[in-house]
Amino acid sequence: MEKLIITAAVNGAETTKEQQPNLPITPDEIAEAAYEVYKAGGSMVHIHARENDGTPTQSKDVYGEIKEKIAEKCNIIFQPSTGGAVWHKAEERIQPVLLKPEMASLTCGTCNFGPDVFMNTEEYIETFAKTMMEHGVKPELEIFDRGMIFNALKLVKKGLVKPPLHFDFVMGVPGAIMGEPRDLVYLAHSIPEGSTWTVAGIGRFELPLAIMAIVMGGHVRVGFEDNIFYSRGVLAESNAQLVARIVRIAKEFGREVATPDEAREILGLGK
Ligand code: KMH
Ligand code: ZN
C-alpha cells in the first residue's frame, strides 16, 4: 500500500476562536501551526486565509503572506481553499490560485451546508478548473455528495482536469453525505481506477473515517476546519495533536507515513 498522506485543514472559514481558542488566524499563527503539523508527520496543509479579526478572506495578498511564511519554515504542501466562506463570490474565491500553489481545493457541486447553501454552479466549477490548469495547480476535487463525482468526471471529459485525479471526500456536513462506513465505501468505489483519495470526516466522523482510510489505502485529513475535539467534549490542543494521533494509529496498522516529497510523488505534483 502506498504511504499515507496526512493533511491538516488547520482553520477553515467557519471555526471561531470562541469555539477553539487555539485556532490559527494570522499568517504567523497559520505558518506556525503548519510547521507543527509538519513536525508531527503531516505532509499537506489546507488553509483558509483570515483577516486579523478572524473574518474569512480570499485575498491573494494574505494567502501570499501565509504561503511565504510556511515556505520559510518547511516544505509541507500548501493547499489554499477556493471554497472560502459561503458568502464569498467566485471572483474572490479563485484569488489564491493566482499564486500558483502546487494544489488548491475545487468543490465539484452545490450542497446544503448546515443552514446555508454552498454554491458551486457548473460555470464556477469549470472556471475554477480552467484557471487551475492555466496556472499549473492540481485540484483536490472536494466531494461533499455522490453527485459531485459525476461533475468531476465531466471536467475530465471536457479536458479541464487531467488524471490522475485526487479526491477529498468531505463527509458528515449537515445536508450532504453522512459519514457512516457504508458512505465511505460507496464513494471510494465510485471514482476511477488510478485515482487517489483523502477523507475529511466532520466532527465525530473524523476519527472512524480516518481509520477506515488507513486500512482501505486512502489518505487522511484532520484539523480544526473539520473537528475541534480530541475526544468527546475535550478540545484538541492543536492541529498537530490530531495529526500525531493519526501517525500513531497508522504505525500500529503497519501503514508508513509520507513525507511532503513522498506525498508530491504520490499525487504527481509538478508533472
Ligand atoms: N467553507 C466551506 C463553505 C474548500 O475549502 O474548498 C467550503 C470549504 C471547501 O471549506
Ligand atoms: Zn476548506
XYZ file of C-alpha atoms and ligand atoms in Angstrom:
282
model
C 0.000 0.000 0.000
C 1.313 3.490 -0.768
C 2.436 5.671 2.104
C -0.207 7.677 3.965
C -0.625 11.356 3.190
C -1.882 13.281 6.206
C -3.415 16.685 5.530
C -4.309 19.166 8.235
C -7.130 21.605 7.485
C -5.854 23.925 10.174
C -8.560 26.580 10.425
C -11.386 26.563 7.842
C -13.671 29.529 7.329
C -16.304 28.718 9.914
C -14.471 27.716 13.110
C -14.051 30.553 15.624
C -11.589 31.299 18.443
C -14.562 31.172 20.808
C -15.118 27.537 19.842
C -11.432 26.602 19.699
C -9.028 29.027 21.450
C -6.003 27.514 19.674
C -7.375 28.217 16.190
C -4.665 29.782 13.967
C -5.867 33.054 12.414
C -2.997 35.369 11.476
C -0.380 34.438 8.842
C 2.174 33.921 11.643
C -0.176 31.664 13.605
C -1.117 29.691 10.484
C 2.539 29.249 9.481
C 3.439 28.100 12.993
C 0.505 25.641 13.007
C 1.649 24.301 9.603
C 5.189 23.833 10.944
C 3.894 21.956 13.997
C 1.786 19.773 11.699
C 4.860 19.091 9.551
C 6.909 18.087 12.604
C 4.091 15.775 13.719
C 4.071 13.933 10.350
C 1.655 15.918 8.178
C 2.597 16.425 4.541
C -0.049 18.942 3.435
C -1.969 21.863 4.913
C -5.337 23.068 3.651
C -5.644 26.744 4.505
C -8.324 29.421 4.725
C -6.920 32.941 4.976
C -8.423 35.212 7.637
C -8.277 38.893 8.449
C -6.619 39.536 11.808
C -10.072 39.805 13.432
C -10.898 36.294 12.211
C -13.104 37.228 9.219
C -12.506 34.812 6.320
C -10.842 36.452 3.316
C -9.844 35.182 -0.116
C -7.271 37.967 -0.526
C -4.379 36.892 -2.709
C -2.056 39.051 -0.605
C -2.970 37.358 2.664
C -2.650 33.895 1.081
C 0.688 35.007 -0.404
C 1.974 36.032 3.016
C 0.898 32.699 4.525
C 2.490 30.751 1.651
C 5.808 32.567 2.103
C 5.852 32.214 5.870
C 5.191 28.474 5.648
C 7.893 28.014 2.982
C 10.411 29.739 5.293
C 9.804 27.035 7.898
C 9.335 23.746 5.994
C 8.449 22.067 2.682
C 4.910 20.982 3.619
C 2.461 21.173 0.671
C 0.449 24.398 0.789
C -3.120 23.939 -0.414
C -5.270 27.077 -0.298
C -9.058 26.917 -0.370
C -11.142 28.081 -3.311
C -14.255 27.267 -1.306
C -13.761 30.228 1.021
C -16.854 31.023 3.074
C -20.408 30.505 1.730
C -20.823 34.239 1.116
C -17.624 34.730 -0.941
C -18.112 35.482 -4.645
C -16.479 33.299 -7.306
C -14.018 36.083 -8.275
C -12.805 36.248 -4.675
C -12.637 32.502 -4.215
C -10.272 31.965 -7.134
C -7.685 34.536 -5.925
C -5.194 32.162 -4.200
C -4.850 30.110 -7.409
C -3.103 33.110 -8.999
C -0.186 32.465 -6.593
C 0.398 29.140 -8.398
C 0.329 26.876 -5.348
C 1.007 23.189 -6.027
C -2.623 22.338 -5.229
C -5.901 24.054 -4.410
C -9.299 22.731 -3.375
C -12.043 22.554 -6.005
C -15.552 21.717 -4.810
C -17.451 19.860 -7.529
C -21.063 20.787 -6.810
C -23.622 22.678 -4.747
C -24.927 21.386 -1.433
C -26.661 22.469 1.732
C -24.098 23.483 4.343
C -25.917 23.494 7.667
C -28.325 26.441 7.436
C -26.534 27.816 4.341
C -26.026 26.796 0.731
C -22.507 26.221 -0.586
C -22.929 27.361 -4.176
C -20.871 25.770 -6.925
C -22.613 26.091 -10.278
C -21.248 24.336 -13.352
C -19.916 27.699 -14.506
C -17.967 28.222 -11.231
C -16.545 24.703 -11.291
C -15.419 24.920 -14.896
C -13.913 28.395 -14.478
C -12.012 27.320 -11.363
C -10.742 24.149 -13.076
C -9.646 26.073 -16.168
C -7.826 28.695 -14.093
C -6.081 25.957 -12.100
C -4.973 24.253 -15.305
C -3.628 27.534 -16.723
C -1.620 28.139 -13.527
C -0.280 24.580 -13.188
C -2.279 23.925 -9.991
C -3.506 20.382 -9.260
C -7.088 20.427 -7.964
C -8.072 18.475 -4.896
C -11.587 17.505 -6.023
C -13.789 18.126 -2.987
C -16.723 15.725 -2.891
C -19.490 16.510 -0.388
C -22.006 14.140 -2.001
C -22.077 11.396 -4.653
C -23.345 13.629 -7.489
C -20.188 15.719 -7.235
C -18.146 12.785 -8.558
C -20.274 12.906 -11.705
C -19.454 16.614 -12.070
C -15.728 15.966 -11.510
C -15.662 13.344 -14.248
C -17.398 15.796 -16.582
C -14.413 18.135 -16.073
C -12.112 15.348 -17.219
C -14.263 14.728 -20.332
C -14.085 18.442 -21.163
C -10.288 18.416 -20.746
C -10.389 20.830 -17.789
C -8.796 18.397 -15.310
C -6.101 15.881 -16.168
C -5.847 12.428 -14.492
C -4.530 11.061 -12.195
C -7.303 12.612 -10.108
C -7.131 13.311 -6.412
C -10.415 13.404 -4.483
C -11.196 14.617 -0.995
C -14.389 13.109 0.454
C -15.789 15.649 2.917
C -18.239 13.605 4.949
C -20.720 14.492 7.657
C -21.615 18.060 6.647
C -25.273 18.552 7.681
C -27.185 18.489 4.394
C -24.646 16.440 2.415
C -23.429 12.831 2.594
C -23.156 11.374 6.102
C -20.027 9.734 7.474
C -21.077 6.161 8.141
C -18.717 3.389 6.998
C -21.054 2.445 4.132
C -20.919 6.019 2.831
C -17.133 5.936 2.523
C -17.145 2.511 0.887
C -19.684 3.834 -1.634
C -17.653 6.943 -2.513
C -14.314 5.142 -2.652
C -15.808 2.661 -5.127
C -17.324 5.410 -7.271
C -14.113 7.032 -8.534
C -11.939 5.965 -11.471
C -9.216 3.348 -11.030
C -5.832 5.007 -10.524
C -7.240 7.959 -8.555
C -6.094 8.827 -5.045
C -8.448 9.930 -2.280
C -8.447 11.528 1.139
C -11.254 11.506 3.656
C -12.179 14.502 5.803
C -14.742 13.408 8.388
C -16.617 16.228 10.080
C -16.895 16.232 13.874
C -17.421 12.796 15.390
C -16.909 11.179 11.974
C -13.271 12.305 11.738
C -11.537 9.525 13.623
C -13.512 6.446 12.484
C -13.306 7.517 8.836
C -9.574 8.216 9.184
C -9.046 4.700 10.481
C -11.065 3.297 7.583
C -8.926 5.261 5.108
C -5.729 3.935 6.669
C -6.977 0.384 6.168
C -8.509 0.942 2.709
C -5.454 2.635 1.171
C -6.872 6.131 1.165
C -5.397 9.216 2.807
C -6.485 11.248 5.823
C -7.429 14.834 6.601
C -7.866 16.092 10.144
C -7.820 19.573 11.669
C -9.840 22.389 13.180
C -11.759 23.090 9.955
C -13.421 19.697 10.353
C -13.235 18.897 14.054
C -12.090 20.850 17.102
C -12.169 17.989 19.630
C -9.633 15.369 20.639
C -12.310 13.216 22.238
C -15.948 13.682 23.221
C -16.211 17.062 24.977
C -12.417 17.536 25.152
C -10.947 20.216 22.895
C -7.809 19.323 20.946
C -4.678 21.216 21.998
C -3.548 21.784 18.419
C -3.877 20.607 14.851
C -0.551 18.817 15.344
C -2.023 16.782 18.187
C -4.707 15.452 15.830
C -2.051 14.646 13.211
C 0.183 12.893 15.748
C -2.667 10.563 16.707
C -3.161 9.538 13.052
C 0.585 8.878 12.717
C 0.469 6.600 15.783
C -2.581 4.705 14.546
C -1.135 4.298 11.040
C 2.064 2.860 12.510
C 0.039 0.349 14.539
C -1.629 -0.762 11.302
C 1.740 -1.016 9.529
C 0.998 1.909 7.173
C 4.000 4.169 6.681
C 3.507 7.924 6.652
C 4.583 10.015 3.638
C 6.947 12.956 3.874
C 5.916 16.043 1.861
C 8.177 14.997 -1.026
C 6.781 11.464 -0.966
C 3.284 12.961 -0.997
C 4.273 15.052 -4.047
C 5.366 11.859 -5.787
C 2.125 10.001 -4.900
C -0.024 12.920 -6.088
C 2.070 13.541 -9.204
C 2.629 17.172 -8.293
C 4.746 19.177 -10.685
C 4.254 16.676 -13.535
N -16.002 26.760 3.905
C -16.836 25.941 3.109
C -18.075 26.683 2.698
C -12.966 24.337 0.489
O -12.166 24.755 1.301
O -12.676 24.204 -0.697
C -16.158 25.431 1.890
C -14.864 24.757 2.064
C -14.379 23.999 0.892
O -14.225 24.814 3.088
Zn -11.756 24.253 3.370
